[in-house]
Short mmCIF file of C-alpha atoms and ligand atoms in Angstrom, two decimals:
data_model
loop_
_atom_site.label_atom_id
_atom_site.label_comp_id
_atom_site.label_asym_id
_atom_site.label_seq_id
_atom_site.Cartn_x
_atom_site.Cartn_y
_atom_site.Cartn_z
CA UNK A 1 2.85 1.29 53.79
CA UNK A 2 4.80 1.27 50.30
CA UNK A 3 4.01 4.75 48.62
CA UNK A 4 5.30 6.70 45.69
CA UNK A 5 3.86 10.25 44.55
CA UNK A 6 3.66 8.30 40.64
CA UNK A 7 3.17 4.70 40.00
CA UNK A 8 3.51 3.98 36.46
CA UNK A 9 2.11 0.68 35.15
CA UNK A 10 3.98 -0.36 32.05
CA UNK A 11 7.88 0.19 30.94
CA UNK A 12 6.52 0.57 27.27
CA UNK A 13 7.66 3.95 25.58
CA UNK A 14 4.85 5.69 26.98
CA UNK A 15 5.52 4.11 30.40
CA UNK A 16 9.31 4.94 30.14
CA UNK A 17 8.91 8.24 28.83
CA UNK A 18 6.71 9.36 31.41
CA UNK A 19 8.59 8.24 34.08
CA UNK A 20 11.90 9.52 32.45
CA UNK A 21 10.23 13.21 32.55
CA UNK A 22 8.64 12.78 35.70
CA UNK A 23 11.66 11.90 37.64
CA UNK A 24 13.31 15.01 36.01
CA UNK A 25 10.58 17.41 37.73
CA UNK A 26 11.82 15.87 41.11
CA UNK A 27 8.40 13.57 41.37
CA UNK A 28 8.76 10.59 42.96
CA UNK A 29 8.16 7.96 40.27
CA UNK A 30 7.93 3.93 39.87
CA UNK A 31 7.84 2.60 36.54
CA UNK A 32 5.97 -0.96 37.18
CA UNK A 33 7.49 -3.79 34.26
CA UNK A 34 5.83 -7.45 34.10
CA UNK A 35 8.61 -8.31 32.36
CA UNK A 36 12.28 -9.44 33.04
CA UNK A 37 14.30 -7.37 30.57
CA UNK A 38 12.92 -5.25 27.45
CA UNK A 39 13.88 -8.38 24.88
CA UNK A 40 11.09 -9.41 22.60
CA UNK A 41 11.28 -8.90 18.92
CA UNK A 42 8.40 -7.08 16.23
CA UNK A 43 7.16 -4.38 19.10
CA UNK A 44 7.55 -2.17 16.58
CA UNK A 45 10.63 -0.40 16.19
CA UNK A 46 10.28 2.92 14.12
CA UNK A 47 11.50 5.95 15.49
CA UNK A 48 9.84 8.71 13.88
CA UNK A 49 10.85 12.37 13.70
CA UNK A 50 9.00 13.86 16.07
CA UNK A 51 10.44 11.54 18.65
CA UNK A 52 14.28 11.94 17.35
CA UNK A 53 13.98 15.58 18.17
CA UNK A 54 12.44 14.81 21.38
CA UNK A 55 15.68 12.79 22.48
CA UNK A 56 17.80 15.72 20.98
CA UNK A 57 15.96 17.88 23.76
CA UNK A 58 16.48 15.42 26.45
CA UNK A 59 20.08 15.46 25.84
CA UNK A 60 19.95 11.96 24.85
CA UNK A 61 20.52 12.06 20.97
CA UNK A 62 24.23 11.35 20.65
CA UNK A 63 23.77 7.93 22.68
CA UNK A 64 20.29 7.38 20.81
CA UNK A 65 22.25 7.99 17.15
CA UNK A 66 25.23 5.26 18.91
CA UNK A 67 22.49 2.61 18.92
CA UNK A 68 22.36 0.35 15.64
CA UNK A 69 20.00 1.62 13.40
CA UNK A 70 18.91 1.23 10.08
CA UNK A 71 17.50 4.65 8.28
CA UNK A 72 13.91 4.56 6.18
CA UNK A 73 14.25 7.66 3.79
CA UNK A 74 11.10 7.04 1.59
CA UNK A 75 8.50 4.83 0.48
CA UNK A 76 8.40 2.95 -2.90
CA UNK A 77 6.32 1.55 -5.01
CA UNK A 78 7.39 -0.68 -7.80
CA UNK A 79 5.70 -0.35 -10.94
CA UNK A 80 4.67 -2.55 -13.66
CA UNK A 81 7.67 -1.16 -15.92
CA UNK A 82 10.13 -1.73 -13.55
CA UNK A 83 10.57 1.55 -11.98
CA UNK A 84 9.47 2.71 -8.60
CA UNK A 85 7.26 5.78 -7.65
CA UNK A 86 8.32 7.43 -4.32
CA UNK A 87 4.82 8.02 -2.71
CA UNK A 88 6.53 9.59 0.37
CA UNK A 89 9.51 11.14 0.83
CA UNK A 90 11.21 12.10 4.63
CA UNK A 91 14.90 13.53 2.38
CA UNK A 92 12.38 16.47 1.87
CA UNK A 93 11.96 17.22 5.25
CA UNK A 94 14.79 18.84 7.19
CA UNK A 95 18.03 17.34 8.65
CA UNK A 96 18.24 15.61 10.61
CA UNK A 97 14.76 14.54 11.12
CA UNK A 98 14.35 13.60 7.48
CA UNK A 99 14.41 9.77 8.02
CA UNK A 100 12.70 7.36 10.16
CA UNK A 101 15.30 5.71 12.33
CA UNK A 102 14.53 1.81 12.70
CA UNK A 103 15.82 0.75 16.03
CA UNK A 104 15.78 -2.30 17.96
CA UNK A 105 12.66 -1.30 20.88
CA UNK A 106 14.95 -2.33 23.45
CA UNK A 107 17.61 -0.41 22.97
CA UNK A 108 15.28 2.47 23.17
CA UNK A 109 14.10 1.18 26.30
CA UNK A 110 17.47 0.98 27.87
CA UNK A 111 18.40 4.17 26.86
CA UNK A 112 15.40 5.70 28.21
CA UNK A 113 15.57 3.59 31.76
CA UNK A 114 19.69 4.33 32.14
CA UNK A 115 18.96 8.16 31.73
CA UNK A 116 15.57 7.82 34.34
CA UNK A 117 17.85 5.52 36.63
CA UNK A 118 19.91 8.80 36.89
CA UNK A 119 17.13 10.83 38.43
CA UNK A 120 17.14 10.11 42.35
CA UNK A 121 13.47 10.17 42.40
CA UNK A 122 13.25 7.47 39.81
CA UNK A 123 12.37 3.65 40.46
CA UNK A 124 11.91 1.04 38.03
CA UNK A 125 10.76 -2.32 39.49
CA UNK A 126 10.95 -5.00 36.06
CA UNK A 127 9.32 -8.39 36.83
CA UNK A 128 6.47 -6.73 38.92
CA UNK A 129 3.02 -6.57 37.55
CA UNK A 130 0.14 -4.14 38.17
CA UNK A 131 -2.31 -6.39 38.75
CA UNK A 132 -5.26 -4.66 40.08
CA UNK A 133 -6.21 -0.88 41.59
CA UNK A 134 -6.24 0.16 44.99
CA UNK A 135 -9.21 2.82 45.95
CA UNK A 136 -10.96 4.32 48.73
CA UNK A 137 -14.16 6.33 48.52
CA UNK A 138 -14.20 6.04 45.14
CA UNK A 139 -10.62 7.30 44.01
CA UNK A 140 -7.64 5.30 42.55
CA UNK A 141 -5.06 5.81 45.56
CA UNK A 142 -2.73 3.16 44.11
CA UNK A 143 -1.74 -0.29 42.21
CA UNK A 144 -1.21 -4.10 43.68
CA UNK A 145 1.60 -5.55 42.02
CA UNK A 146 2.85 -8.92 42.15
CA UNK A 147 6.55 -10.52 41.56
CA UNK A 148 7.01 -13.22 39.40
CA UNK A 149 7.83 -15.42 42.35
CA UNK A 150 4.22 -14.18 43.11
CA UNK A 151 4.99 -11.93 46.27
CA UNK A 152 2.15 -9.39 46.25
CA UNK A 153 2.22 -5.66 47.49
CA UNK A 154 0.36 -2.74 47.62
CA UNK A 155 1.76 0.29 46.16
CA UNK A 156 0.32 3.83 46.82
CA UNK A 157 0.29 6.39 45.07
CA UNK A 158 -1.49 10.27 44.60
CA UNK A 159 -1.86 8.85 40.83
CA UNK A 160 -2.04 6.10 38.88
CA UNK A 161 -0.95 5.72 35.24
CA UNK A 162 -1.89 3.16 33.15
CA UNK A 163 0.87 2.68 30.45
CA UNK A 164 0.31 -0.86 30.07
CA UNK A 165 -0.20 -1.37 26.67
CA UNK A 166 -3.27 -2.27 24.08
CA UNK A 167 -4.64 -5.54 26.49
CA UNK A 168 -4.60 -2.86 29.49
CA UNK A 169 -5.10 -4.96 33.14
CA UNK A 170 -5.54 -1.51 34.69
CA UNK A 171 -8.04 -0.67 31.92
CA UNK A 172 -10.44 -3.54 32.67
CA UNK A 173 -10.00 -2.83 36.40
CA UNK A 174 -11.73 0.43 36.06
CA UNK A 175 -14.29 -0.44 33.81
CA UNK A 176 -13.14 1.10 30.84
CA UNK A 177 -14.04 -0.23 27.43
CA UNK A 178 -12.57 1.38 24.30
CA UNK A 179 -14.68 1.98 21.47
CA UNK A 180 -13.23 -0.75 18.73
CA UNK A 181 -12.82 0.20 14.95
CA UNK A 182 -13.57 -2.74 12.18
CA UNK A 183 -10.20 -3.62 10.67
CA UNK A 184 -9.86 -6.12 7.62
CA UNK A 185 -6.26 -7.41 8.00
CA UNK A 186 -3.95 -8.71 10.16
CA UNK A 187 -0.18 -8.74 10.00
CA UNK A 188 2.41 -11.77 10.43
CA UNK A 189 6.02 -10.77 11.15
CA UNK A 190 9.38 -12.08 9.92
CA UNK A 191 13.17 -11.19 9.44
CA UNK A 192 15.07 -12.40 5.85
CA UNK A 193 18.94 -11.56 5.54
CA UNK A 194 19.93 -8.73 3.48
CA UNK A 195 23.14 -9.18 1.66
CA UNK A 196 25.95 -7.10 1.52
CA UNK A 197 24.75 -6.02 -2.25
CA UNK A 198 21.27 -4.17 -0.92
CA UNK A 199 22.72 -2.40 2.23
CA UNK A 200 22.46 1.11 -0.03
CA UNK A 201 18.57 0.19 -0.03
CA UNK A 202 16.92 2.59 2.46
CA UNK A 203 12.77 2.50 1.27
CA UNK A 204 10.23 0.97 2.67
CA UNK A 205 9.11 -1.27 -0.39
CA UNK A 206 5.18 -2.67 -0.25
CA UNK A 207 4.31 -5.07 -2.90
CA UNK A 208 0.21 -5.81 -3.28
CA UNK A 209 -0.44 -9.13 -5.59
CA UNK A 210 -3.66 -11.44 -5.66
CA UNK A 211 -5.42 -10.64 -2.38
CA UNK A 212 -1.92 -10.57 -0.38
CA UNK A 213 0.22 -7.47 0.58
CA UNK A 214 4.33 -7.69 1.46
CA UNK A 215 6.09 -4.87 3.03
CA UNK A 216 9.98 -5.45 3.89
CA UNK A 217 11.99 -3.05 6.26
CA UNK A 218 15.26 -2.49 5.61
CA UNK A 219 17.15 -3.13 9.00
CA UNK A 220 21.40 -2.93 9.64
CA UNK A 221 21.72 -6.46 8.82
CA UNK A 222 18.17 -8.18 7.53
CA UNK A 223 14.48 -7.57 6.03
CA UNK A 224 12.03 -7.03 8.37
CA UNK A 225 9.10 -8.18 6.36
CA UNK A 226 5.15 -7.89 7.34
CA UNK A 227 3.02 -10.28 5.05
CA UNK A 228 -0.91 -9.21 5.43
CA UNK A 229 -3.62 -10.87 5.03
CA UNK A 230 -7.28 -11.14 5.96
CA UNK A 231 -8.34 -11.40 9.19
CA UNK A 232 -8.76 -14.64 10.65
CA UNK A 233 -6.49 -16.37 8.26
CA UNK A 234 -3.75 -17.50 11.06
CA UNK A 235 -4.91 -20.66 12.22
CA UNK A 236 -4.59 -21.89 8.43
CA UNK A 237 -1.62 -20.04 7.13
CA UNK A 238 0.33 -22.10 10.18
CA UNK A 239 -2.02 -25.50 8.75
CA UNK A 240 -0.69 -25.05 5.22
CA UNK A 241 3.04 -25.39 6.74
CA UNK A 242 6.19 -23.30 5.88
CA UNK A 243 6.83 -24.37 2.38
CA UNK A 244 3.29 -23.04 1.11
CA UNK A 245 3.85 -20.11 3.13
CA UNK A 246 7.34 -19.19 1.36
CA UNK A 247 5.51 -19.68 -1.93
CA UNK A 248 3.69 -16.41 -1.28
CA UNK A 249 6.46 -15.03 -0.45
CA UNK A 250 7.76 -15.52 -3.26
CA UNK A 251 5.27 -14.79 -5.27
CA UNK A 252 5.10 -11.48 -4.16
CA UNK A 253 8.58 -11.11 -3.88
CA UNK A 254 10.73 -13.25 -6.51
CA UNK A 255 13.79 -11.24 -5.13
CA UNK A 256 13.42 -12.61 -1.93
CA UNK A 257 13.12 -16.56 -3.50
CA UNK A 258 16.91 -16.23 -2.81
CA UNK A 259 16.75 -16.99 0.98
CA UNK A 260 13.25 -18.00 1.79
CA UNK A 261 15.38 -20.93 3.47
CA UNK A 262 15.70 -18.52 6.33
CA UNK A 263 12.18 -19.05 7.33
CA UNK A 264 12.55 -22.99 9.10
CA UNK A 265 8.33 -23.15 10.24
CA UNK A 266 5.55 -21.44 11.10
CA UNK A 267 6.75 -20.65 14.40
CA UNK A 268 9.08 -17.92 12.46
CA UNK A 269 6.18 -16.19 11.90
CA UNK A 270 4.75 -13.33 15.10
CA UNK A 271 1.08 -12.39 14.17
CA UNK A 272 0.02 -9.26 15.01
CA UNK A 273 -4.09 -9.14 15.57
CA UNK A 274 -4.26 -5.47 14.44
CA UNK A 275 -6.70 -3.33 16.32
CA UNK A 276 -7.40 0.11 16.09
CA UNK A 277 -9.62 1.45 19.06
CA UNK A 278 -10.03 4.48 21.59
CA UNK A 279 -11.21 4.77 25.32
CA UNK A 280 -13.93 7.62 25.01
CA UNK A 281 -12.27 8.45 28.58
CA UNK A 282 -9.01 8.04 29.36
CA UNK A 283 -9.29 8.69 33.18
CA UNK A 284 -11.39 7.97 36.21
CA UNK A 285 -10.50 10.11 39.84
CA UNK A 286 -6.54 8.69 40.40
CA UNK A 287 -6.01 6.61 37.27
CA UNK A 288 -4.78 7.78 33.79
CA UNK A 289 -4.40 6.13 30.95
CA UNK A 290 -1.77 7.18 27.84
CA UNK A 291 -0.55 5.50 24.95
CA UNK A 292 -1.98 1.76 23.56
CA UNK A 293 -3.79 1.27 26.58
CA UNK A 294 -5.97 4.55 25.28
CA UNK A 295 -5.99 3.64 22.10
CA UNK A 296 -4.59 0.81 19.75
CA UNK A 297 -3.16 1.99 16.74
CA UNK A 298 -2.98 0.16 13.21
CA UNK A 299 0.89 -0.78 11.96
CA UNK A 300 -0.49 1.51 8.90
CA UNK A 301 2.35 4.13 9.20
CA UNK A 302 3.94 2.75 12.00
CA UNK A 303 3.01 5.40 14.17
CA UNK A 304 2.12 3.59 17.19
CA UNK A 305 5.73 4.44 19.48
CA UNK A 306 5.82 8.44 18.45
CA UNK A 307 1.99 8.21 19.43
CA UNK A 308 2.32 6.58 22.75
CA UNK A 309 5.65 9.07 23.52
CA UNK A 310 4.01 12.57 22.49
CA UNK A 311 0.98 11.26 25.09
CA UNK A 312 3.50 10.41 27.98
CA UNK A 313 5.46 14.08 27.46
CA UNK A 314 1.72 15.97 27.18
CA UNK A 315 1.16 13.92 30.76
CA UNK A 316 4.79 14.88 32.16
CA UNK A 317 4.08 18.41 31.07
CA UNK A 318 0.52 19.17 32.45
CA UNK A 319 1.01 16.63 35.93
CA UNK A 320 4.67 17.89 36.74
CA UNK A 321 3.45 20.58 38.46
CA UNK A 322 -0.06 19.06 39.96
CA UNK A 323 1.73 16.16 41.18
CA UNK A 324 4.40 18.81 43.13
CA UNK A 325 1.76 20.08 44.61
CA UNK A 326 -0.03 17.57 45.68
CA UNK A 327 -2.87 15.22 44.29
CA UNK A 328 -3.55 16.04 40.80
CA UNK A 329 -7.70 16.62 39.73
CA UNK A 330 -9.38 14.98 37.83
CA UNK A 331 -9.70 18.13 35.98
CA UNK A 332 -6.06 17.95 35.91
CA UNK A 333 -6.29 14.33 34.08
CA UNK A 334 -8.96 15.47 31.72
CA UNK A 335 -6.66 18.16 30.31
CA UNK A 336 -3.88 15.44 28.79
CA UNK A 337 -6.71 13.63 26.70
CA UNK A 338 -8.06 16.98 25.69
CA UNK A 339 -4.59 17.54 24.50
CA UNK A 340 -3.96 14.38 23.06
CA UNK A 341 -7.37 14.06 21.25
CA UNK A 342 -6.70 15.88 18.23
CA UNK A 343 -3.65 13.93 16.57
CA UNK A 344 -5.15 10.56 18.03
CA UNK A 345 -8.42 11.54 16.10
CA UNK A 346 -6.91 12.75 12.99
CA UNK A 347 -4.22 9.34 12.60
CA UNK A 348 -6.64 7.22 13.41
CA UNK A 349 -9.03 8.72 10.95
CA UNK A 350 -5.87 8.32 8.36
CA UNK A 351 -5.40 5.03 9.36
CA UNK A 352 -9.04 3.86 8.69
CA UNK A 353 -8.99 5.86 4.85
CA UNK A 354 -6.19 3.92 3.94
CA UNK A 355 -7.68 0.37 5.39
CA UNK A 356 -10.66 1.48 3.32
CA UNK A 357 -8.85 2.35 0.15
CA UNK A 358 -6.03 0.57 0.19
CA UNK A 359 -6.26 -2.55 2.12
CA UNK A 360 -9.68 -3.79 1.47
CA UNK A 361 -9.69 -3.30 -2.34
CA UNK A 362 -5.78 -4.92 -2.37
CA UNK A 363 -7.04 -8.12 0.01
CA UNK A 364 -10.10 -8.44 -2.69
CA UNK A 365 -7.20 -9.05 -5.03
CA UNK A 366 -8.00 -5.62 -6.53
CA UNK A 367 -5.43 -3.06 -7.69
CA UNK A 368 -6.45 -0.22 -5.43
CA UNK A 369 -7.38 2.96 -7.50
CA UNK A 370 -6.28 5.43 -4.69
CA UNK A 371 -2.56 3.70 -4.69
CA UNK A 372 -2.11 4.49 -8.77
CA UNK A 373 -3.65 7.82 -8.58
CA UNK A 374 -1.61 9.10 -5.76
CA UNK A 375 1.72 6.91 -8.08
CA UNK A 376 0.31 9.19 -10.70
CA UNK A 377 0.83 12.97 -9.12
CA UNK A 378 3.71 11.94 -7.54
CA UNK A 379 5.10 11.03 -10.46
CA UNK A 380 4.11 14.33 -12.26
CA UNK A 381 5.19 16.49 -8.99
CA UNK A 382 7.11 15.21 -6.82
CA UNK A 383 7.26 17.75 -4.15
CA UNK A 384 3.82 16.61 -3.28
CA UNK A 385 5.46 13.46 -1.47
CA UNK A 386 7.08 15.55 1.54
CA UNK A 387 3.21 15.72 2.67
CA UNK A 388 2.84 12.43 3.98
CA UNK A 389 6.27 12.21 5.10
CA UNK A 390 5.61 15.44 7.22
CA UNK A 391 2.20 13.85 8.58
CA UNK A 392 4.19 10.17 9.61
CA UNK A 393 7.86 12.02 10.92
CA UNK A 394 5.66 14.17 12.84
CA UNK A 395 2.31 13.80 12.90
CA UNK A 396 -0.40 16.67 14.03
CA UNK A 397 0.44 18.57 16.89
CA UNK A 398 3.94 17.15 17.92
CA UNK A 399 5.27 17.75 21.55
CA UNK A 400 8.14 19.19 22.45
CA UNK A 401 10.38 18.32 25.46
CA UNK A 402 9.31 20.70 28.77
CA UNK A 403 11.82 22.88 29.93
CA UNK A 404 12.47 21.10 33.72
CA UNK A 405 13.44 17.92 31.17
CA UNK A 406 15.75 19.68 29.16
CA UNK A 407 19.08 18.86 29.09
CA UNK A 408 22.30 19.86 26.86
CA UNK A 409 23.50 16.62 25.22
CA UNK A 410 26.91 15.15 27.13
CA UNK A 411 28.78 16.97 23.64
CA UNK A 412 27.34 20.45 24.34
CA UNK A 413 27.54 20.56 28.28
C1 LIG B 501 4.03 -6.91 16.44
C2 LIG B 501 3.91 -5.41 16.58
C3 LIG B 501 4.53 -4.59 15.64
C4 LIG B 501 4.40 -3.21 15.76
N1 LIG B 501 5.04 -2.41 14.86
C5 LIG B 501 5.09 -1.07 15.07
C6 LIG B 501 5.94 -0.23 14.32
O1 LIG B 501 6.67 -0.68 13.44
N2 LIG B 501 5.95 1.10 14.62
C7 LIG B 501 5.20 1.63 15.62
O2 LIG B 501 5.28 2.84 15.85
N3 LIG B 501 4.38 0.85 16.33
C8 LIG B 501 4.33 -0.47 16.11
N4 LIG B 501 3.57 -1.27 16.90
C9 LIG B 501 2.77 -0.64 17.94
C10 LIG B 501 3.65 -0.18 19.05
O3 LIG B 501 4.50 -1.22 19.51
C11 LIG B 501 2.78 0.36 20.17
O4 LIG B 501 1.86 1.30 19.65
C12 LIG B 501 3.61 1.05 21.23
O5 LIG B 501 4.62 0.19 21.70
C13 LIG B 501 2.71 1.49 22.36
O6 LIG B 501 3.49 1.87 23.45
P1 LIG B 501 2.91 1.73 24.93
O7 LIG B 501 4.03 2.12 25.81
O8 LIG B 501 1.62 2.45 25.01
O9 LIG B 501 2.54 0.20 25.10
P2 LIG B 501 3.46 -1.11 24.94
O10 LIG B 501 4.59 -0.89 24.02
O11 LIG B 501 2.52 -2.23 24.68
O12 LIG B 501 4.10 -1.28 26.39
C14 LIG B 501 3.36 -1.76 27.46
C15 LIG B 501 4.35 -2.30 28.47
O13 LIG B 501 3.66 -2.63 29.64
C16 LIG B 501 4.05 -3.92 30.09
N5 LIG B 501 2.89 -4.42 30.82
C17 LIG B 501 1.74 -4.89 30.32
N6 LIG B 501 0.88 -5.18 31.31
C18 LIG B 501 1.52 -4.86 32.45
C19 LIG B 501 1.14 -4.92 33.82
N7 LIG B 501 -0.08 -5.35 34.20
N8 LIG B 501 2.03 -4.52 34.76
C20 LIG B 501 3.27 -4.08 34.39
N9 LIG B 501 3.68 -4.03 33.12
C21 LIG B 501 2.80 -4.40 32.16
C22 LIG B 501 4.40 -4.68 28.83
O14 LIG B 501 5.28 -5.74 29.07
C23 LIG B 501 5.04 -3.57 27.99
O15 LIG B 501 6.42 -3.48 28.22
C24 LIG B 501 3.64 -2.65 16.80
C25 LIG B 501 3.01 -3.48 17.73
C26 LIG B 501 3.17 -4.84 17.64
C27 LIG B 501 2.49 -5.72 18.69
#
C-alpha cells in the first residue's frame, strides 16, 4: 500500500514551499502536480519582499537573484501636467528587499523543486492529480491520484494538504465552501515589447480613463500589461475583435500605439475571473488547506504568491514536529489558520477598500477621489509612500524561515 508521512496536493508556491521545508525536517513528503512541467504564462509572477528574504534564509538567494528578473521599485501615477506622483515607494525600504522582483513563476518553481529534490525524503510526482480523498472513520488518511495516461492509485498519508490552488478538487471533496467576496472587475492579460529606450523604467505605471483601467509591468524584455474592466465583459471584448480592442489600448496608453501590432487576436489576451474569497475552516481531521485553495486573493497588490508562501512556512513550522511524531491533531491543523488569519484578514480587507474606492468609482468612468487625495500628500510628503510599500513587500505578520530549514547560501558555506 503506497504511503508517505505528507502528501501535498498542488506544486503551486504554497505546494512547493511546503514540501521544500518539510523534506528539510526529515518528513517524508510528496508534492502531487497535475501538470507536466511548471510552463504557463500570467500566474502571477511578483516576488515580494517578504518572500526574497525567505529564500535568503533557505540558502537559495544567490541562484534566486541568477534567475531573469525585472525589478518594480515604485508605483506611479501620471498626472494631468505631465508629471508622475509616486504613491508607493519600496527604495524606502531597506536593501535589499526594497524592490519587488518580477520573475518568471516557473523559474521559481524550479528553483524551489531542484533544492526539495535534494532532500532524500522529498518526492515530487508532476502529471499526477489528486483527484479525490481517501478516509476511514471519518479522517482524511490520504489522496487518489491519477496519471495522465489515467493510471489511478491510492496514496496514504498521516496528512493531507490541499495546495491546489483557488478551484481546489480537494476542497470540494470535503465539503468546504469558501465564503465569496463581491468583486466588480476582472482582469485580461497581455505582454507588449519594451524597447531598448525604456529599460531604465522600473514603476509600476496604472493609467484609469473612461470606465477602463491599464496597468503595465515592466519585465527584462516586454510590458506585462493588465487591462480591467467590468465583470462579465469577456465574451464581448473577444466579439468586438483585436483591432477595437487595441483602440483602448491606446487610448489609455498613446505610448504604447507604437506596437499594439504585437497583439495578433483575442486569443493574446488570458482573462483572469478575479475572486477574492476565504474558507471559514481551513481543515477537517487529516486534510489542510493553505494558500488559494483557502482563500483567493484579488491581483490588487499582487500579493497572492508571498500570501500562499508565508501560509506553507507557518504549516512547515507548526507540523514539522507533529508530523515527526506521528499523526498531527486536528488541534495541530487549527493552529496554522489561527496563525495565518490575521494578515489574510487584514489584505483582504485592503483589497476590498481599494475595489471600493478605487475600482468601482474608476469603472463608472469616475476619477476616484481617494487616488488624488492620497497623489496629493504624497506629493506634499513623500516619506508617507514607504507605508504601502512596507504593507505589499511584506505584508502583516511576515514569516520567517524555521531553523531545521535554514541553510547558509552555497557563497557563505
Ligand atoms: C492570471 C493570474 C495572474 C496573477 N497575478 C499575480 C501576481 O502578479 N502576483 C501575485 O502575487 N499573485 C498573482 N496571482 C495569484 C497567484 O498566482 C496565486 O495567488 C498563487 O499562485 C497561489 O499559490 P498556490 O500555490 O496557493 O496556488 P496555485 O499557484 O494556483 O498552484 C496550484 C497548483 O496546483 C496544481 N493543481 C491544481 N489542482 C490539482 C490537483 N487536483 N492535483 C494536483 N495538482 C493540482 C496546479 O496546476 C498548480 O500548479 C495571479 C493569478 C492568476 C490566475
Amino acid at each position: 500500500m503506497p504511503r508517505t508521512t505528507c502528501v501535498v496536493a498542488g506544486g503551486g508556491p504554497a505546494g512547493m514551499v511546503l514540501g521544500l521545508l518539510l523534506a528539510r525536517a526529515g518528513v517524508a513528503v510528496t508534492v502531487l502536480e497535475k501538470h507536466d512541467d511548471f510552463l504557463r504564462d500570467f500566474r502571477g509572477d511578483t516576488v515580494h519582499a517578504s518572500t526574497i528574504r525567505l529564500l535568503d534564509e533557505l540558502g537559495l538567494g544567490p541562484a534566486f537573484r541568477a534567475l531573469p528578473q525585472s525589478r518594480l521599485q515604485n508605483l506611479e501615477l501620471p498626472q494631468p501636467d505631465g508629471l508622475a506622483v509616486t504613491l508607493g515607494d519600496f527604495r524606502r525600504l531597506p536593501p535589499p528587499y526594497d524592490h519587488v522582483a518580477m520573475v518568471p513563476q516557473w523559474d521559481l518553481l524550479t528553483l524551489l523543486a531542484d533544492a526539495a529534490r535534494a532532500e532524500p525524503s522529498f518526492a515530487l510526482r508532476m502529471s499526477t492529480a489528486a483527484v479525490d480523498l481517501l478516509r476511514e472513520g471519518g479522517r482524511v488518511t490520504g489522496v487518489r491520484t491519477r496519471t495522465r495516461d489515467g493510471v489511478e492509485e491510492d496514496l496514504h498519508a498521516d496528512l493531507v494538504v490541499a495546495a491546489d490552488g483557488r478551484s481546489s478538487v480537494l476542497r470540494s471533496a470535503a465539503g468546504l465552501v469558501p465564503h465569496a467576496y463581491r468583486v466588480p472587475f476582472d482582469t485580461w492579460w497581455f505582454r507588449l515589447p519594451r524597447w531598448e529606450s525604456e529599460r531604465e523604467q522600473a514603476a509600476l505605471v496604472p493609467r484609469i480613463a473612461g470606465a477602463e483601467i491599464l496597468l503595465s509591468f515592466p519585465r527584462t524584455d516586454y510590458f506585462q500589461v493588465a487591462y480591467v474592466n467590468r465583470k462579465g465583459m469577456d465574451a464581448r471584448l473577444r466579439a468586438e475583435g483585436v483591432e477595437r480592442f487595441r483602440e483602448r489600448v491606446a487610448r489609455l496608453r498613446p505610448d504604447f500605439a507604437d506596437r499594439l501590432d504585437a497583439l495578433t487576436s483575442t486569443d493574446d489576451l488570458h482573462w483572469l475571473d478575479v475572486r477574492l474569497d476565504r474558507l471559514p475552516r481551513w481543515h477537517v481531521d487529516g486534510l489542510l488547506l493553505i494558500g488559494d485553495a483557502a482563500h483567493a486573493m484579488s491581483p490588487a497588490g499582487g500579493v497572492g504568491i508571498n500570501l500562499a508562501v508565508q501560509d506553507a512556512v507557518a504549516a512547515a513550522t507548526l507540523l514539522a514536529a507533529p508530523l515527526r511524531a506521528g499523526t498531527p491533531t486536528a488541534r495541530d491543523l487549527g493552529r496554522v489558520r489561527r496563525r495565518r488569519l490575521l494578515p489574510t484578514v487584514v489584505i483582504q480587507l485592503a483589497q476590498r477598500v481599494l475595489h471600493r474606492l478605487v475600482f468601482v468609482p474608476a469603472l463608472a468612468g469616475r476619477q476616484p477621489r481617494a487616488v488624488r487625495l492620497v497623489a496629493a500628500v504624497a506629493r506634499r510628503v513623500p516619506a508617507v509612500t514607504r507605508v504601502p510599500a512596507q504593507l505589499i513587500a511584506f505584508g502583516p505578520r511576515p514569516e520567517h524561515a524555521p531553523a531545521f530549514a535554514r541553510r547558509p547560501a552555497p557563497a557563505d558555506r
